[in-house]
Amino acid sequence: MATAFSSDGEAALRRELRPAGAAAPRGDLDGFYEMGRAAAFVRDGGFRKVALQFPDELLADAVEVAARMEAATGAEMYVLGDTTYGSCCVDEVAAEHAGAEAVLHYGPACLSPCRKLPVLHIFGQQPLDVGRCTEAFRELYPERQSRVVVLSDVVYAHAMGELEQQLCPEYPNIIFSRLVCGDPPGPAVPGEERKFGRQFLVEAAGGLQDYAMFYVGAEGLALTSFMLTWNRCPFSSFNPVTGCGRRETLNVNRALMRRLYLVERARDAGVVGILVGTLGVAGYLTVLQHLRELLCRAGKRSYTLAVGKPNPAKLANFLEVDIFVLVACAQNSLLDSSDFYRPVVTPYELELACNPAREWTGNYLTDFRDLLPGACAHVELPPAVPAAEAVPDVSLITGKMRATHLCDPPTSQLPPSSTLACRDQTRALAEISPAASFLESRSWRGLEQQLGQTPVSKAVQGRRGIAIAYEDEGCEQP
């Protein structure tokens, strides 16, 4: 899970590169990349510069696809290889650097709505054995009156129509979800679910909890997000690569317990780092401001960090930060931080920790847009409570008392006065900045000149050789 944004590079080292002119493993590039639909999108929009965004596994076809698209449309094509954040999100930043007027996004996608540029998603039509998938479904659900919602990975969405024709005559209570790119028009009707770019209508009186979920696709972040969000529904899946169906055995309760433990860590934190994990998902600036206001009202200091693709080495540089909150798309927000020096939580988990009005209801949210004003799960911040009237709270981790009430929003600060002089800059900074206070308490604060404090010594000859065997160490015979 820690490799949602970055990897150790092993896949790149083992990848086989095809020579120029070699046949694509999928055979028909025009069909796999839907050249006709992509060319119509460019021509109908009148775009003259278009960015083509490929994930690593499809990057080998980028040159040939770009050449065919230029020949079919007459527009300039720019290939985006190394995305700023996760490859499932549209990289509007890199596209704007190239001056692109639109983006063609290839491969798996989180279907998060974008802010500026028009986007066409081309998932790539991965093969699916519909007959074998139908047999696996019958084995998992032998009762014909079973209530089941069928979800799929986006790369198999092209085959869902054929699967629906096979199963609907036998299962009258089956529901197939539809892909929705961007925000669906109009408000949701009662019983309608709109999450993760999927849309379906539940007609049962008991709601979605009376249904089971059947997922077509391999195990990954998408399936994990589905299972945590719809945690009251039993899940089964069919892996098209192996051709096997199974009942998912992920211990959802254990996973939720781990997430709730991180909520307790967030309540204990004094300094929070807000990680910008996307620059293309609509509403990310609004949620950044919302988190800053929330942390300020909760009496916590926050720092906004844009570090690209987060990994343990990068975040370990910020030792004064007690916990990080990742603002990313719905799929990449669930970052397993077990390998990180400090935990990484989602905006929803930070709200559970800092907003006294928000309570745990059993419904887990991974899309930060659900927390914004006007959204389905928005909860207003309660009024401030004086410290003398606040209910005391004890940390379940450290056993110490902590403040959980909200403070009044800060008033506008007065302009700095030039009549006061600061005699001790270090002490003054320590009083207003937790980061400076943390730096003052460290035994090593970086390289220091220490002019006049170190004795002058002559240069001496150092060791010679390599680290495995210096010349003065000798060689030991076994």
Coordinates of C-alpha atoms in Angstrom, one line a residue:
M1 CA 0.0 0.0 0.0
A2 CA 2.9 2.4 0.7
T3 CA 3.7 2.3 -3.1
A4 CA 0.4 4.0 -4.1
F5 CA 2.4 7.0 -5.3
S6 CA 5.9 5.7 -5.7
S7 CA 7.7 2.4 -6.1
D8 CA 11.2 1.0 -5.5
G9 CA 11.9 0.9 -9.2
E10 CA 12.0 -2.9 -9.5
A11 CA 9.2 -2.9 -12.1
A12 CA 11.1 -0.4 -14.3
L13 CA 14.3 -2.4 -14.1
R14 CA 12.6 -5.7 -15.1
R15 CA 10.4 -4.2 -17.8
E16 CA 11.1 -5.4 -21.3
L17 CA 11.3 -2.7 -23.9
R18 CA 10.1 -3.6 -27.4
P19 CA 12.3 -2.5 -30.3
A20 CA 10.9 0.2 -32.7
G21 CA 8.3 -1.2 -35.1
A22 CA 7.6 -4.3 -33.0
A23 CA 4.0 -5.5 -32.7
A24 CA 2.1 -4.4 -29.6
P25 CA 1.1 -7.2 -27.3
R26 CA -2.5 -6.2 -27.6
G27 CA -2.4 -6.5 -31.3
D28 CA -4.9 -3.8 -32.4
L29 CA -3.8 -0.4 -31.1
D30 CA -6.7 1.3 -32.8
G31 CA -9.2 -0.8 -30.9
F32 CA -7.3 -0.9 -27.6
Y33 CA -6.8 2.9 -27.5
E34 CA -10.1 3.8 -29.2
M35 CA -8.4 6.0 -31.8
G36 CA -11.6 6.8 -33.5
R37 CA -13.3 8.2 -30.4
A38 CA -10.2 10.0 -29.3
A39 CA -9.7 11.7 -32.7
A40 CA -13.4 12.7 -32.8
F41 CA -13.0 14.3 -29.3
V42 CA -10.0 16.4 -30.5
R43 CA -11.6 17.4 -33.8
D44 CA -15.0 18.3 -32.3
G45 CA -13.4 20.4 -29.6
G46 CA -11.1 22.2 -32.1
F47 CA -8.0 21.5 -29.9
R48 CA -4.6 22.3 -31.4
K49 CA -2.4 21.1 -28.5
V50 CA -3.4 17.9 -26.7
A51 CA -1.5 16.1 -23.8
L52 CA -1.5 12.3 -23.8
Q53 CA -1.0 10.9 -20.3
F54 CA 0.1 7.3 -20.1
P55 CA 0.9 5.1 -17.0
D56 CA 4.2 3.3 -16.9
E57 CA 2.8 0.0 -18.2
L58 CA 1.5 1.7 -21.4
L59 CA 4.3 4.2 -22.0
A60 CA 6.0 1.9 -24.6
D61 CA 3.1 2.6 -27.0
A62 CA 3.1 6.4 -26.5
V63 CA 5.2 7.3 -29.6
E64 CA 3.1 5.2 -32.0
V65 CA -0.2 6.4 -30.5
A66 CA 0.9 10.1 -30.6
A67 CA 2.0 9.7 -34.3
R68 CA -1.4 8.2 -35.3
M69 CA -3.3 10.8 -33.4
E70 CA -1.4 13.7 -35.0
A71 CA -2.0 12.1 -38.5
A72 CA -5.7 11.7 -37.8
T73 CA -6.4 15.2 -36.2
G74 CA -3.6 17.5 -37.3
A75 CA -3.1 18.6 -33.7
E76 CA 0.2 18.6 -31.8
M77 CA 0.4 15.8 -29.3
Y78 CA 2.6 15.9 -26.1
V79 CA 3.3 12.8 -24.1
L80 CA 3.1 13.0 -20.3
G81 CA 5.2 10.2 -18.9
D82 CA 6.2 11.0 -15.3
T83 CA 3.1 12.2 -13.6
T84 CA 3.3 14.7 -10.8
Y85 CA 1.3 12.5 -8.4
G86 CA -0.7 9.2 -8.9
S87 CA -1.1 8.0 -12.5
C88 CA -4.8 7.5 -12.0
C89 CA -5.3 11.3 -11.6
V90 CA -5.3 13.7 -14.6
D91 CA -2.0 15.6 -14.5
E92 CA -3.3 19.1 -15.3
V93 CA -0.1 20.7 -14.1
A94 CA 2.2 18.9 -16.6
A95 CA -0.4 19.5 -19.3
E96 CA -0.5 23.2 -18.6
H97 CA 3.3 23.3 -18.8
A98 CA 3.1 22.1 -22.4
G99 CA 0.3 24.6 -23.1
A100 CA -2.2 21.8 -23.8
E101 CA -5.9 22.6 -24.4
A102 CA -7.1 19.1 -23.5
V103 CA -5.9 15.8 -22.0
L104 CA -6.3 12.3 -23.2
H105 CA -5.9 10.1 -20.1
Y106 CA -5.0 6.5 -20.9
G107 CA -5.2 3.5 -18.6
P108 CA -6.7 3.0 -15.1
A109 CA -8.3 6.2 -13.7
C110 CA -9.9 7.3 -10.4
L111 CA -12.5 9.3 -12.4
S112 CA -12.1 12.3 -10.1
P113 CA -13.5 15.5 -11.7
C114 CA -10.9 18.0 -13.0
R115 CA -10.8 21.7 -12.5
K116 CA -9.7 23.3 -15.8
L117 CA -9.0 21.2 -18.9
P118 CA -11.4 19.0 -20.9
V119 CA -10.5 15.4 -20.4
L120 CA -11.3 12.2 -22.3
H121 CA -10.7 8.9 -20.4
I122 CA -9.6 5.9 -22.5
F123 CA -9.2 3.1 -20.1
G124 CA -7.8 0.5 -22.5
Q125 CA -10.0 -2.5 -23.3
Q126 CA -8.4 -5.3 -21.4
P127 CA -9.7 -8.8 -22.3
L128 CA -12.4 -10.4 -20.1
D129 CA -13.7 -14.0 -20.4
V130 CA -17.4 -13.2 -20.0
G131 CA -18.3 -16.9 -20.0
R132 CA -15.9 -17.8 -17.2
C133 CA -17.0 -14.7 -15.2
T134 CA -20.6 -15.7 -15.5
E135 CA -19.8 -19.2 -14.2
A136 CA -17.9 -17.8 -11.3
F137 CA -20.8 -15.5 -10.4
R138 CA -23.2 -18.5 -10.4
E139 CA -20.9 -20.5 -8.1
L140 CA -20.6 -17.5 -5.7
Y141 CA -24.4 -16.8 -5.8
P142 CA -26.3 -20.0 -6.4
E143 CA -29.5 -18.4 -5.0
R144 CA -31.2 -16.7 -8.1
Q145 CA -33.0 -14.1 -5.9
S146 CA -29.7 -12.8 -4.5
R147 CA -29.4 -9.0 -4.4
V148 CA -26.0 -8.1 -5.9
V149 CA -24.4 -4.9 -7.2
V150 CA -21.8 -5.5 -9.9
L151 CA -18.8 -3.2 -9.9
S152 CA -15.8 -3.4 -12.2
D153 CA -12.4 -2.0 -12.8
V154 CA -12.5 0.7 -15.4
V155 CA -10.4 -1.4 -17.8
Y156 CA -13.2 -4.0 -18.0
A157 CA -16.1 -1.6 -18.3
H158 CA -16.4 -2.3 -22.0
A159 CA -17.5 -5.9 -21.3
M160 CA -20.1 -5.1 -18.6
G161 CA -22.9 -4.9 -21.2
E162 CA -22.3 -8.4 -22.4
L163 CA -22.1 -9.7 -18.8
E164 CA -25.3 -7.9 -18.0
Q165 CA -27.1 -9.7 -20.8
Q166 CA -25.8 -13.1 -19.5
L167 CA -26.9 -12.5 -15.8
C168 CA -30.0 -10.3 -15.8
P169 CA -32.4 -13.1 -17.2
E170 CA -31.3 -15.4 -14.3
Y171 CA -30.9 -12.8 -11.5
P172 CA -33.8 -10.3 -11.4
N173 CA -32.4 -8.4 -8.4
I174 CA -28.9 -7.8 -9.9
I175 CA -27.7 -4.2 -10.4
F176 CA -24.9 -3.1 -12.7
S177 CA -23.1 0.2 -11.9
R178 CA -22.4 2.7 -14.6
L179 CA -19.2 4.8 -15.0
V180 CA -19.6 8.5 -14.7
C181 CA -16.6 10.7 -15.8
G182 CA -16.9 14.0 -13.9
D183 CA -19.7 15.2 -11.7
P184 CA -23.1 13.7 -12.8
P185 CA -25.7 16.3 -13.7
G186 CA -28.5 17.1 -11.2
P187 CA -29.0 16.0 -7.6
A188 CA -29.0 12.3 -6.6
V189 CA -32.4 10.7 -6.4
P190 CA -33.4 8.7 -3.2
G191 CA -31.6 5.3 -3.2
E192 CA -29.0 6.4 -5.8
E193 CA -25.3 5.9 -5.0
R194 CA -22.6 8.1 -6.6
K195 CA -19.1 7.2 -5.5
F196 CA -15.7 6.6 -7.1
G197 CA -17.1 7.5 -10.5
R198 CA -19.8 4.8 -10.3
Q199 CA -23.5 5.3 -10.2
F200 CA -26.3 2.9 -9.5
L201 CA -29.8 2.9 -8.0
V202 CA -30.8 0.7 -5.1
E203 CA -34.5 0.0 -5.0
A204 CA -34.7 -2.4 -1.9
A205 CA -36.5 -1.0 1.1
G206 CA -33.5 -1.9 3.4
G207 CA -31.1 0.1 1.3
L208 CA -27.6 -0.9 0.2
Q209 CA -26.9 -3.0 3.3
D210 CA -29.3 -5.7 1.9
Y211 CA -27.0 -6.2 -1.1
A212 CA -23.8 -8.0 -1.8
M213 CA -21.0 -6.6 -4.0
F214 CA -19.4 -8.4 -6.9
Y215 CA -16.2 -6.8 -8.2
V216 CA -14.7 -7.6 -11.6
G217 CA -11.0 -6.8 -11.5
A218 CA -7.7 -7.6 -9.7
E219 CA -7.0 -6.9 -6.1
G220 CA -5.8 -3.3 -5.5
L221 CA -6.5 0.1 -4.1
A222 CA -9.9 0.4 -5.9
L223 CA -11.2 -2.8 -4.3
T224 CA -9.9 -1.8 -0.8
S225 CA -11.6 1.6 -1.1
F226 CA -14.8 0.0 -2.1
M227 CA -14.7 -2.5 0.8
L228 CA -14.0 0.2 3.4
T229 CA -16.7 2.6 2.1
W230 CA -19.4 -0.1 1.7
N231 CA -18.2 -2.0 4.8
R232 CA -21.6 -3.4 5.6
C233 CA -21.9 -5.3 2.4
P234 CA -20.2 -8.7 1.8
F235 CA -17.8 -8.7 -1.2
S236 CA -16.8 -11.2 -3.8
S237 CA -14.6 -10.7 -6.8
F238 CA -13.5 -12.2 -10.1
N239 CA -9.9 -11.8 -11.3
P240 CA -9.8 -11.8 -15.1
V241 CA -6.1 -12.5 -15.1
T242 CA -6.3 -15.7 -13.2
G243 CA -9.9 -16.5 -14.1
C244 CA -10.9 -17.3 -10.5
G245 CA -13.7 -16.0 -8.4
R246 CA -13.6 -15.8 -4.6
R247 CA -15.2 -14.3 -1.5
E248 CA -13.0 -11.5 -0.2
T249 CA -11.5 -12.2 3.2
L250 CA -10.2 -8.7 4.0
N251 CA -11.0 -8.2 7.7
V252 CA -12.8 -4.9 7.3
N253 CA -13.3 -4.5 11.0
R254 CA -9.6 -4.8 11.6
A255 CA -8.8 -2.3 8.9
L256 CA -11.2 0.1 10.4
M257 CA -9.7 -0.4 13.8
R258 CA -6.4 0.6 12.4
R259 CA -7.8 3.7 10.8
L260 CA -9.5 4.7 14.1
Y261 CA -6.2 4.2 15.9
L262 CA -4.8 6.8 13.5
V263 CA -7.7 9.1 14.5
E264 CA -6.4 8.9 18.1
R265 CA -2.9 9.8 16.9
A266 CA -4.3 12.8 15.2
R267 CA -6.1 14.0 18.4
D268 CA -2.7 13.8 20.2
A269 CA -0.8 15.7 17.5
G270 CA 0.3 19.2 18.0
V271 CA 1.9 19.9 14.6
V272 CA 0.2 18.6 11.4
G273 CA 1.6 18.5 7.9
I274 CA -0.9 18.9 5.1
L275 CA 0.4 16.9 2.1
V276 CA -0.8 18.1 -1.2
G277 CA -1.4 14.9 -3.1
T278 CA -3.2 16.3 -6.1
L279 CA -3.3 19.5 -8.1
G280 CA -6.0 18.4 -10.6
V281 CA -9.0 17.1 -8.6
A282 CA -11.7 19.7 -8.3
G283 CA -12.1 21.2 -4.9
Y284 CA -8.6 20.5 -3.6
L285 CA -7.9 24.2 -2.8
T286 CA -11.2 24.4 -0.9
V287 CA -10.4 21.4 1.2
L288 CA -6.9 22.7 2.0
Q289 CA -8.4 25.9 3.3
H290 CA -11.0 23.9 5.3
L291 CA -8.3 21.8 6.9
R292 CA -6.2 24.8 7.8
E293 CA -9.2 26.4 9.5
L294 CA -10.1 23.2 11.3
L295 CA -6.6 22.8 12.7
C296 CA -6.4 26.4 13.7
R297 CA -9.7 26.2 15.6
A298 CA -8.5 22.9 17.2
G299 CA -5.3 24.7 18.5
K300 CA -2.9 22.8 16.3
R301 CA -0.2 24.2 14.1
S302 CA -0.3 23.2 10.4
Y303 CA 2.2 23.3 7.5
T304 CA 1.2 22.8 3.9
L305 CA 3.8 20.6 2.1
A306 CA 4.0 19.9 -1.6
V307 CA 6.6 17.1 -2.0
G308 CA 5.3 15.4 -5.1
K309 CA 4.9 11.6 -4.7
P310 CA 5.3 11.0 -0.9
N311 CA 7.6 8.3 0.4
P312 CA 9.1 7.5 3.8
A313 CA 12.4 9.2 3.0
K314 CA 10.8 12.5 2.0
L315 CA 8.5 12.8 5.0
A316 CA 11.2 11.7 7.4
N317 CA 12.8 15.1 6.8
F318 CA 10.0 16.8 8.8
L319 CA 10.8 15.5 12.3
E320 CA 8.8 18.3 14.0
V321 CA 5.5 17.1 12.4
D322 CA 3.5 14.7 14.5
I323 CA 1.2 13.5 11.8
F324 CA 0.4 14.1 8.1
V325 CA -2.9 14.4 6.4
L326 CA -2.9 13.5 2.7
V327 CA -5.2 15.4 0.3
A328 CA -5.5 13.1 -2.7
C329 CA -8.0 11.4 -4.9
A330 CA -10.4 8.8 -3.4
Q331 CA -8.2 5.8 -4.4
N332 CA -4.8 7.2 -3.3
S333 CA -5.9 8.8 0.0
L334 CA -5.7 5.4 1.8
L335 CA -1.9 5.4 2.1
D336 CA -0.5 2.6 4.3
S337 CA 1.9 4.5 6.6
S338 CA 3.3 1.5 8.4
D339 CA 6.7 2.2 6.7
F340 CA 6.6 5.9 7.5
Y341 CA 8.2 7.7 10.4
R342 CA 5.0 9.5 11.1
P343 CA 1.4 8.3 10.4
V344 CA -0.5 9.6 7.4
V345 CA -4.3 10.1 7.7
T346 CA -7.1 11.1 5.4
P347 CA -9.1 14.4 5.6
Y348 CA -12.1 12.5 7.0
E349 CA -10.0 11.0 9.8
L350 CA -8.6 14.4 10.7
E351 CA -12.2 15.7 10.9
L352 CA -13.1 12.9 13.2
A353 CA -10.2 13.9 15.4
C354 CA -10.7 17.7 15.4
N355 CA -14.4 18.3 14.8
P356 CA -16.4 17.5 18.0
A357 CA -19.6 17.6 16.0
R358 CA -18.6 14.8 13.7
E359 CA -19.2 11.3 15.1
W360 CA -18.2 7.9 13.8
T361 CA -21.4 6.4 12.2
G362 CA -19.8 3.3 10.5
N363 CA -19.8 5.0 7.1
Y364 CA -16.2 5.6 6.0
L365 CA -15.5 8.4 3.5
T366 CA -12.5 8.5 1.2
D367 CA -13.5 11.4 -1.1
F368 CA -12.6 14.7 0.5
R369 CA -15.2 16.5 -1.5
D370 CA -17.9 14.9 0.7
L371 CA -16.6 17.0 3.6
L372 CA -17.0 20.4 1.9
P373 CA -19.9 22.7 2.5
G374 CA -23.0 21.7 0.5
A375 CA -21.8 18.0 0.2
C376 CA -23.7 15.0 1.5
A377 CA -21.5 14.5 4.6
H378 CA -20.6 18.1 5.5
V379 CA -20.7 18.9 9.2
E380 CA -20.5 22.4 10.5
L381 CA -17.9 23.3 13.1
P382 CA -19.6 23.9 16.5
P383 CA -19.1 27.2 18.3
A384 CA -16.1 27.7 20.5
V385 CA -16.1 26.6 24.1
P386 CA -14.2 28.4 26.8
A387 CA -11.3 26.4 28.2
A388 CA -12.9 26.5 31.7
E389 CA -16.1 24.9 30.4
A390 CA -14.5 22.3 28.1
V391 CA -15.1 18.6 28.9
P392 CA -11.7 17.0 29.9
D393 CA -10.4 14.3 27.6
V394 CA -7.7 11.6 28.1
S395 CA -5.6 10.2 25.3
L396 CA -6.1 6.5 24.8
I397 CA -2.5 6.2 23.6
T398 CA -0.4 8.3 26.0
G399 CA -2.9 8.5 29.0
K400 CA -2.3 12.3 29.2
M401 CA -4.9 15.0 29.4
R402 CA -5.6 16.8 26.1
A403 CA -7.8 19.6 24.8
T404 CA -10.5 18.6 22.3
H405 CA -12.6 21.8 22.3
L406 CA -12.5 24.4 19.5
C407 CA -11.2 27.9 19.9
D408 CA -12.4 31.1 18.5
P409 CA -11.1 31.9 15.0
P410 CA -8.1 34.2 15.1
T411 CA -8.8 37.9 14.6
S412 CA -6.8 40.0 12.1
Q413 CA -3.3 40.6 13.4
L414 CA -1.9 44.1 14.0
P415 CA 0.9 45.3 11.8
P416 CA 4.4 44.7 13.2
S417 CA 5.7 47.6 15.4
S418 CA 9.1 49.0 14.9
T419 CA 9.3 50.4 18.5
L420 CA 10.1 47.0 20.0
A421 CA 13.5 45.3 19.5
C422 CA 14.0 41.6 19.8
R423 CA 17.1 40.8 21.8
D424 CA 17.0 37.0 21.5
Q425 CA 15.8 35.9 18.1
T426 CA 16.0 32.2 19.0
R427 CA 13.9 32.5 22.1
A428 CA 11.4 34.7 20.3
L429 CA 10.9 32.2 17.5
A430 CA 10.6 29.4 20.0
E431 CA 7.7 31.1 21.7
I432 CA 5.6 31.4 18.5
S433 CA 6.8 28.4 16.4
P434 CA 6.6 24.8 17.5
A435 CA 9.0 24.0 14.7
A436 CA 11.6 26.4 16.1
S437 CA 11.0 25.0 19.6
F438 CA 11.6 21.5 18.4
L439 CA 14.8 22.6 16.6
E440 CA 16.0 24.2 19.8
S441 CA 15.6 20.9 21.7
R442 CA 17.6 18.8 19.3
S443 CA 21.1 17.9 20.0
W444 CA 22.2 18.3 16.4
R445 CA 20.8 21.2 14.4
G446 CA 22.8 21.0 11.2
L447 CA 26.3 22.2 10.2
E448 CA 27.5 25.1 12.3
Q449 CA 30.5 27.3 11.6
Q450 CA 31.7 27.7 15.2
L451 CA 34.2 30.4 14.3
G452 CA 37.1 30.7 16.7
Q453 CA 35.8 27.7 18.7
T454 CA 37.6 24.9 17.0
P455 CA 41.4 24.4 17.1
V456 CA 43.5 24.8 13.9
S457 CA 45.1 21.5 12.7
K458 CA 47.3 20.6 9.8
A459 CA 46.0 18.4 7.0
V460 CA 46.7 14.8 7.4
Q461 CA 46.5 12.0 4.9
G462 CA 43.3 10.0 5.1
R463 CA 42.4 6.5 4.3
R464 CA 42.9 5.1 0.8
G465 CA 40.9 2.4 -1.0
I466 CA 37.3 1.5 -1.0
A467 CA 34.8 1.0 1.8
I468 CA 34.9 -2.7 1.6
A469 CA 38.7 -2.9 2.2
Y470 CA 40.9 0.1 3.0
E471 CA 44.6 -0.2 2.5
D472 CA 45.4 0.1 6.2
E473 CA 43.0 -2.6 7.2
G474 CA 44.8 -5.5 5.5
C475 CA 43.2 -8.6 4.2
E476 CA 42.0 -11.3 6.4
Q477 CA 42.4 -14.8 5.0
P478 CA 39.6 -17.3 5.7

